Coordinates of C-alpha atoms in Angstrom, one line a residue:
M1436 CA 0.7 31.4 15.1
K1437 CA -3.0 30.9 16.8
H1438 CA -6.6 31.2 15.4
K1439 CA -8.3 31.9 18.5
S1440 CA -10.6 32.8 16.3
Q1441 CA -14.3 30.7 15.7
T1442 CA -15.2 32.2 12.2
P1443 CA -14.4 29.9 9.5
L1444 CA -11.3 31.6 7.4
A1445 CA -12.3 31.5 3.4
L1446 CA -10.6 28.2 2.0
S1447 CA -10.5 28.2 -2.2
K1448 CA -10.7 24.8 -3.6
A1449 CA -7.2 25.6 -5.4
H1450 CA -5.7 26.3 -2.1
A1451 CA -7.4 23.1 0.3
R1452 CA -6.2 20.7 -3.4
R1453 CA -2.9 22.1 -2.6
L1454 CA -3.3 20.9 0.8
W1455 CA -4.3 17.6 0.6
L1456 CA -1.7 16.8 -2.0
R1457 CA 0.7 18.1 0.3
A1458 CA -0.5 15.8 2.9
Q1459 CA 0.1 13.6 0.5
R1460 CA 2.6 14.0 -0.9
L1461 CA 2.0 14.0 -4.0
D1462 CA 3.9 17.4 -4.6
E1463 CA 6.7 16.6 -5.1
S1464 CA 9.1 14.1 -6.3
A1465 CA 10.5 11.2 -4.3
P1466 CA 8.9 12.6 -1.7
F1467 CA 10.2 9.6 0.9
G1468 CA 13.3 8.7 -0.6
E1469 CA 14.5 4.9 -2.3
G1470 CA 14.8 1.1 -0.8
P1471 CA 13.0 -0.4 1.6
E1472 CA 13.0 2.9 4.3
A1473 CA 11.1 4.7 2.5
T1474 CA 8.7 1.6 2.4
R1475 CA 8.2 2.1 6.0
A1476 CA 7.8 6.4 6.1
A1477 CA 5.5 6.1 3.6
V1478 CA 3.0 3.5 5.3
E1479 CA 3.6 5.4 8.5
H1480 CA 3.6 8.9 6.9
L1481 CA 0.0 7.9 5.3
G1482 CA -1.2 6.1 8.2
Y1483 CA -2.3 3.1 6.6
V1484 CA -2.2 1.1 2.7
Q1485 CA -5.1 -0.5 1.5
I1486 CA -5.1 -4.2 -0.3
D1487 CA -7.4 -5.4 -2.4
T1488 CA -8.1 -8.8 -4.2
I1489 CA -8.1 -7.3 -7.9
H1490 CA -5.3 -8.0 -10.5
V1491 CA -6.4 -6.2 -13.7
V1492 CA -3.0 -4.1 -13.0
E1493 CA -0.3 -3.7 -10.3
R1494 CA -1.9 -4.4 -7.0
C1495 CA -3.4 -1.2 -5.6
H1496 CA -0.8 -2.1 -2.1
H1497 CA 2.4 -1.8 -4.2
Q1498 CA 0.5 0.9 -7.7
I1499 CA -0.4 3.3 -4.2
L1500 CA 3.9 3.4 -3.3
Y1501 CA 5.1 4.1 -6.7
T1502 CA 3.5 6.1 -7.0
R1503 CA 4.8 8.6 -4.3
I1504 CA 7.9 6.4 -4.5
P1505 CA 9.2 5.8 -8.1
A1506 CA 12.4 3.8 -7.5
Y1507 CA 10.1 2.3 -5.4
Q1508 CA 10.3 -2.5 -5.5
R1509 CA 7.6 -4.9 -5.2
E1510 CA 10.8 -6.2 -2.6
H1511 CA 10.9 -3.6 -0.2
L1512 CA 6.9 -3.4 1.3
R1513 CA 8.0 -7.8 1.1
Q1514 CA 11.2 -6.3 3.7
A1515 CA 9.1 -3.9 6.2
Q1516 CA 6.3 -6.8 6.5
A1517 CA 8.3 -10.2 6.8
V1518 CA 12.1 -9.3 7.9
D1519 CA 11.6 -5.6 9.3
K1520 CA 8.3 -6.7 11.0
T1521 CA 7.8 -2.4 11.0
V1522 CA 4.4 -3.1 8.8
F1523 CA 1.7 -5.5 9.5
E1524 CA -1.9 -5.7 7.8
Y1525 CA -5.0 -4.9 9.6
W1526 CA -8.4 -3.0 9.8
T1527 CA -8.7 0.2 9.0
H1528 CA -12.4 0.8 7.0
A1529 CA -10.7 -2.3 4.9
L1530 CA -8.2 -4.4 4.8
S1531 CA -4.4 -2.3 4.9
Y1532 CA -0.7 -2.6 5.7
V1533 CA -0.4 -0.4 8.9
P1534 CA 3.1 1.1 11.0
T1535 CA 3.4 -1.3 13.6
R1536 CA 4.3 1.5 16.2
D1537 CA 0.3 2.4 15.9
M1538 CA -0.5 -1.4 17.1
R1539 CA -1.8 -0.9 20.5
F1540 CA -4.4 1.0 18.5
F1541 CA -5.4 -1.7 17.6
T1542 CA -5.3 -4.3 19.5
G1543 CA -8.6 -2.7 21.3
A1544 CA -10.4 -3.3 17.7
M1545 CA -8.7 -7.1 18.4
K1546 CA -10.1 -7.9 21.6
R1547 CA -13.5 -6.4 21.6
R1548 CA -14.2 -5.5 18.0
W1549 CA -13.5 -8.2 15.8
Q1550 CA -17.2 -9.7 15.4
E1551 CA -18.3 -6.3 14.1
R1552 CA -15.8 -7.2 10.9
S1553 CA -18.9 -9.4 9.7
A1554 CA -21.5 -11.9 10.7
W1555 CA -19.7 -13.8 8.6
F1556 CA -16.6 -15.0 11.0
R1557 CA -19.5 -15.8 13.9
A1558 CA -20.3 -18.8 12.4
A1559 CA -16.0 -19.9 12.9
K1560 CA -16.3 -23.3 15.5
E1561 CA -14.0 -22.6 18.3
E1562 CA -12.5 -25.9 18.0
D1563 CA -11.5 -25.1 14.6
V1564 CA -9.6 -21.8 15.5
R1565 CA -8.3 -24.4 18.3
R1566 CA -7.0 -26.2 16.4
V1567 CA -5.0 -23.9 13.5
L1568 CA -3.9 -22.5 16.2
A1569 CA -2.4 -25.6 17.9
R1570 CA -0.7 -26.2 14.4
I1571 CA 1.1 -23.3 14.2
R1572 CA 2.5 -23.3 16.9
E1573 CA 3.8 -27.2 16.7
H1574 CA 5.1 -26.5 12.6
G1575 CA 5.3 -22.6 11.6
A1576 CA 3.5 -20.3 9.9
L1577 CA 1.4 -21.5 7.4
T1578 CA -1.2 -20.8 4.2
I1579 CA -4.3 -21.8 3.8
R1580 CA -2.0 -25.3 1.3
D1581 CA -0.8 -26.2 3.3
I1582 CA -3.8 -27.8 5.2
D1583 CA -4.8 -30.1 3.2
D1584 CA -7.3 -32.6 6.0
D1585 CA -9.6 -30.2 6.1
V1586 CA -13.8 -32.5 6.0
L1587 CA -14.8 -30.1 2.6
V1588 CA -18.0 -28.2 3.2
E1589 CA -20.7 -26.1 1.1
K1590 CA -19.9 -22.5 0.2
D1591 CA -22.6 -20.2 2.4
H1592 CA -20.7 -16.9 1.0
A1593 CA -19.7 -15.7 -1.9
W1594 CA -15.5 -15.3 -1.2
A1595 CA -16.0 -18.1 1.4
S1596 CA -13.7 -21.4 1.3
R1597 CA -15.3 -25.0 1.5
K1598 CA -12.0 -25.6 3.6
P1599 CA -13.4 -24.6 7.7
S1600 CA -9.4 -23.6 8.2
K1601 CA -10.1 -20.4 5.8
R1602 CA -12.6 -19.4 8.6
A1603 CA -11.1 -20.1 11.2
L1604 CA -7.6 -18.2 10.4
Q1605 CA -9.1 -16.0 9.3
V1606 CA -10.7 -15.4 13.2
A1607 CA -7.9 -16.2 14.8
F1608 CA -6.3 -12.7 12.8
Y1609 CA -9.2 -9.9 12.9
R1610 CA -8.4 -11.6 16.9
G1611 CA -4.8 -11.2 16.7
L1612 CA -4.6 -14.4 17.7
L1613 CA -2.0 -14.3 13.7
T1614 CA -0.8 -12.0 12.1
V1615 CA 0.9 -12.3 8.5
S1616 CA 3.3 -13.3 8.7
Q1617 CA 4.0 -12.2 4.2
R1618 CA 2.3 -13.1 1.5
A1619 CA 2.3 -13.8 -2.1
G1620 CA 0.0 -12.4 -3.9
M1621 CA -2.6 -12.4 -2.1
L1622 CA -2.0 -16.1 -0.7
K1623 CA -0.8 -15.0 3.8
T1624 CA 1.3 -17.8 4.6
Y1625 CA 0.0 -16.8 9.0
E1626 CA 2.2 -16.8 11.9
L1627 CA 1.1 -16.3 15.9
M1628 CA 1.9 -12.9 16.3
N1629 CA 3.5 -12.8 19.7
R1630 CA 6.1 -15.5 17.4
H1631 CA 6.0 -12.4 14.9
F1632 CA 6.9 -10.1 16.7
G1633 CA 8.3 -11.2 19.2
W1634 CA 6.5 -10.6 22.1
E1635 CA 5.2 -12.2 25.0
R1636 CA 1.5 -10.6 25.1
L1637 CA 0.1 -7.9 22.2
P1638 CA 1.0 -4.4 23.4
K1639 CA -1.7 -2.8 25.9
P1640 CA -4.3 -1.3 24.0
A1641 CA -5.1 2.1 24.2
P1642 CA -8.1 4.1 25.4
E1643 CA -10.5 5.2 23.6
P1644 CA -9.4 8.6 23.8
E1645 CA -6.3 7.8 23.0
V1646 CA -7.7 6.5 19.7
L1647 CA -9.9 8.7 18.7
N1648 CA -6.7 11.3 19.1
Y1649 CA -4.6 9.0 16.8
L1650 CA -7.3 9.2 14.2
L1651 CA -8.3 12.7 14.2
D1652 CA -3.7 13.3 14.0
R1653 CA -3.5 11.0 11.6
A1654 CA -6.0 12.3 9.1
L1655 CA -5.2 15.9 9.9
R1656 CA -1.4 14.4 8.7
S1657 CA -2.3 13.1 5.5
Q1658 CA -5.5 14.7 4.4
G1659 CA -4.2 18.8 5.7
V1660 CA -7.8 19.6 6.0
V1661 CA -10.8 17.1 8.0
S1662 CA -14.2 16.8 8.3
V1663 CA -15.9 14.8 10.4
E1664 CA -16.7 12.1 8.0
S1665 CA -13.2 12.2 6.5
A1666 CA -11.2 11.4 9.9
G1667 CA -14.2 8.8 10.8
Y1668 CA -14.3 7.3 7.2
L1669 CA -17.2 4.7 7.4
D1670 CA -16.9 4.1 11.2
A1671 CA -20.1 5.8 12.0
P1672 CA -20.7 5.0 16.4
R1673 CA -17.3 7.3 16.5
K1674 CA -18.3 10.6 15.0
P1675 CA -20.4 12.3 17.1
A1676 CA -16.9 11.7 19.2
M1677 CA -14.5 12.4 16.9
R1678 CA -16.5 16.1 16.5
R1679 CA -16.1 16.9 20.0
L1680 CA -12.9 16.2 20.5
I1681 CA -12.0 18.3 17.6
E1682 CA -14.5 21.1 18.8
R1683 CA -12.0 20.9 21.8
R1684 CA -9.2 21.0 19.7
V1685 CA -10.8 24.6 18.1
R1686 CA -11.6 26.3 21.3
R1687 CA -7.5 25.8 22.6
G1688 CA -6.2 27.1 18.9
E1689 CA -4.7 23.6 17.8
L1690 CA -7.5 24.2 15.0
V1691 CA -9.2 26.3 13.2
P1692 CA -13.0 25.9 11.1
V1693 CA -12.9 26.6 7.6
E1694 CA -15.2 27.7 4.9
L1695 CA -14.1 25.7 2.1
E1696 CA -15.3 27.1 -1.6
G1697 CA -18.2 24.7 -2.3
A1698 CA -18.7 22.3 0.8
G1699 CA -22.0 23.9 2.0
K1700 CA -23.0 22.6 5.3
W1701 CA -19.6 20.4 5.7
Q1702 CA -17.6 21.0 8.3
H1703 CA -13.9 21.2 8.1
W1704 CA -11.0 22.4 10.3
A1705 CA -7.0 22.4 9.3
R1706 CA -3.9 22.8 12.0
P1707 CA -3.5 26.7 11.0
E1708 CA 0.1 25.9 10.9
V1709 CA -0.6 24.3 7.2
L1710 CA -2.7 27.3 6.2
D1711 CA -0.4 29.9 7.6
P1712 CA 2.4 29.3 5.1
A1713 CA 2.1 29.9 1.0
I1714 CA 1.5 27.1 -0.5
H1715 CA 2.0 27.4 -3.3
P1716 CA 1.2 25.3 -7.0
A1717 CA 1.8 21.2 -7.1
Q1718 CA 4.5 20.4 -9.6
E1719 CA 3.0 18.9 -13.0
A1720 CA 4.2 15.4 -12.3
V1721 CA 2.0 12.6 -13.6
H1722 CA 0.5 10.1 -11.7
I1723 CA -1.9 7.1 -12.6
L1724 CA -4.1 6.1 -9.4
S1725 CA -5.1 3.6 -8.5
P1726 CA -8.9 3.3 -7.5
F1727 CA -7.9 2.5 -4.3
D1728 CA -5.5 6.0 -3.2
P1729 CA -5.8 7.9 -0.4
L1730 CA -6.6 10.8 -3.1
V1731 CA -9.6 8.6 -4.3
H1732 CA -11.4 6.5 -2.0
Q1733 CA -13.1 8.8 -0.5
R1734 CA -15.5 9.7 -3.1
K1735 CA -17.3 12.5 -2.0
R1736 CA -14.4 14.6 -0.9
L1737 CA -12.8 13.8 -3.8
H1738 CA -14.8 15.0 -5.4
L1739 CA -15.7 18.1 -3.3
F1740 CA -12.0 18.8 -4.1
F1741 CA -11.0 18.2 -7.3
D1742 CA -14.6 18.5 -8.9
Y1743 CA -14.5 15.0 -10.0
E1744 CA -16.7 12.1 -9.5
H1745 CA -15.2 9.2 -9.5
C1746 CA -17.3 5.9 -10.8
F1747 CA -15.6 2.3 -9.5
E1748 CA -17.7 0.5 -11.9
A1749 CA -16.2 -3.4 -11.4
Y1750 CA -19.3 -4.5 -10.3
V1751 CA -21.3 -2.8 -13.1
P1752 CA -22.7 -5.2 -15.5
K1753 CA -20.5 -4.9 -18.6
E1754 CA -23.7 -3.7 -20.4
K1755 CA -24.2 -0.5 -18.2
R1756 CA -20.1 0.5 -18.0
R1757 CA -19.3 4.5 -19.0
F1758 CA -15.5 4.4 -18.2
G1759 CA -14.6 1.2 -18.2
Y1760 CA -13.6 -2.3 -15.5
F1761 CA -11.0 -1.1 -13.9
T1762 CA -10.3 3.0 -14.2
H1763 CA -7.3 4.7 -13.2
P1764 CA -8.1 8.4 -13.0
V1765 CA -4.5 11.1 -14.1
L1766 CA -3.5 13.3 -11.4
I1767 CA -1.3 16.1 -13.9
G1768 CA -0.4 18.9 -11.2
D1769 CA -3.4 19.8 -9.1
E1770 CA -5.8 19.0 -12.0
I1771 CA -7.7 15.2 -12.3
V1772 CA -7.6 15.4 -16.3
A1773 CA -8.9 11.7 -17.5
V1774 CA -9.7 8.9 -16.1
L1775 CA -7.9 4.9 -17.9
D1776 CA -9.3 2.1 -17.9
L1777 CA -6.2 -0.4 -17.4
K1778 CA -5.3 -3.9 -18.1
T1779 CA -1.6 -6.3 -18.0
D1780 CA -1.5 -8.5 -20.4
R1781 CA 1.0 -10.2 -18.7
Q1782 CA 1.5 -13.2 -21.3
R1783 CA 2.3 -10.5 -24.0
R1784 CA 3.8 -8.3 -21.4
K1785 CA 1.9 -5.3 -22.1
L1786 CA 0.1 -2.5 -20.6
L1787 CA -3.3 -2.2 -22.4
V1788 CA -5.2 1.1 -22.6
Q1789 CA -8.8 -0.4 -23.0
Q1790 CA -10.6 3.3 -22.8
W1791 CA -9.5 6.9 -21.9
T1792 CA -11.5 9.8 -21.3
W1793 CA -10.6 12.5 -20.7
V1794 CA -11.7 15.3 -17.8
S1795 CA -10.1 17.9 -18.7
K1796 CA -10.2 19.8 -21.9
N1797 CA -7.4 21.9 -21.3
A1798 CA -4.0 20.8 -23.8
R1799 CA -5.0 17.8 -24.4
R1800 CA -2.0 17.2 -26.9
L1801 CA 0.3 17.8 -24.3
R1802 CA -0.8 16.6 -21.7
K1803 CA -1.7 12.8 -23.8
A1804 CA 2.5 12.6 -24.7
R1805 CA 3.1 13.3 -20.8
I1806 CA 0.5 10.4 -19.8
E1807 CA 1.8 7.8 -21.9
D1808 CA 5.1 8.6 -20.7
A1809 CA 3.6 8.2 -17.4
L1810 CA 2.1 4.9 -18.5
H1811 CA 5.5 3.6 -20.6
R1812 CA 6.7 3.5 -16.7
F1813 CA 3.9 1.9 -14.7
E1814 CA 4.4 -0.9 -17.8
R1815 CA 8.5 -1.5 -16.6
F1816 CA 7.0 -1.4 -13.2
Q1817 CA 4.6 -3.2 -13.8
L1818 CA 6.1 -6.1 -15.5
A1819 CA 9.5 -6.0 -13.6
G1820 CA 10.3 -9.3 -12.8
N1821 CA 7.4 -10.5 -13.3
S1822 CA 7.6 -13.5 -15.6
G1823 CA 3.6 -12.9 -16.4
T1824 CA 2.9 -15.7 -13.3
E1825 CA 1.5 -14.1 -9.5
P1826 CA 3.9 -11.5 -8.6

């Protein structure tokens, strides 16, 4: 059924939450199945899974996948990246795992826009880039630890390295000359992109109109209800074109405008077939969400849909924190009920709750027991196969 009227359809927050949870596959158990194929399927459905260096608890990419794949194992992601090669690393709104099937939507950035990632890259010397490429071409894939003959320099950035080769490796990565063929924790192994995938050359970049359609379709699939801001998250130059694309789809009856409760002038759209069926309340599953989970990292959207404003305080001085260093929202059904500051003590092999803050006042005693059960499962997942060393 297609709604051709451009009059916005009223949408309650409760209905909008259920649509978003359905799109994120957080309203059912094991939506992607089990085993390595579930990891590929989850990354392809979500469009990307963010990577981050913080290791207070489980790495966020593993936690995001565990949240949707109860039987997930770290080895499954390693297999998808290093063996099956169905995912690769590149920049979305942040460094992320992305489906290999979508490579052509990123090769344009590799060829033309890579310098936008950081002014730090522009200072890389071309001779250093050529040197690391020649070394990998001749001797095979390597990590930064394998390079021990650099003439060390002073750091010019808080996250920089004294090895010029680190900057050269990263520049070659963002230019699509190298890819991360596998990683151990945050230690990346770099390989020639074409050799890793068995290609003669990179896939031809998708034209800009196709990239825009890809970004919009990815948002519709993983968000259910979208705005220009959510479809073009942290990509301001594309937002005017994104709006025009949405308006064309509305005229063709492929999208309908919705008037989301409490959104004010913030416009939203959805596919009509998503709105037509009755969307039942989510199962009362408990999810301990990474602060980098796709449901959380767009903070304004999270606040609008869930009436919950997440505070990320890892970079806030300790004395000024309200909720803790690395807090995790707890989702039960379609409500965020608490926020937990968690830390894993890998020597004692325990998951520590540094601070527990309730967001909801409803049924706290019953919900506390259910959250504690989820914490025990999360603790077992984190410590499985982990003897206290970097995963």
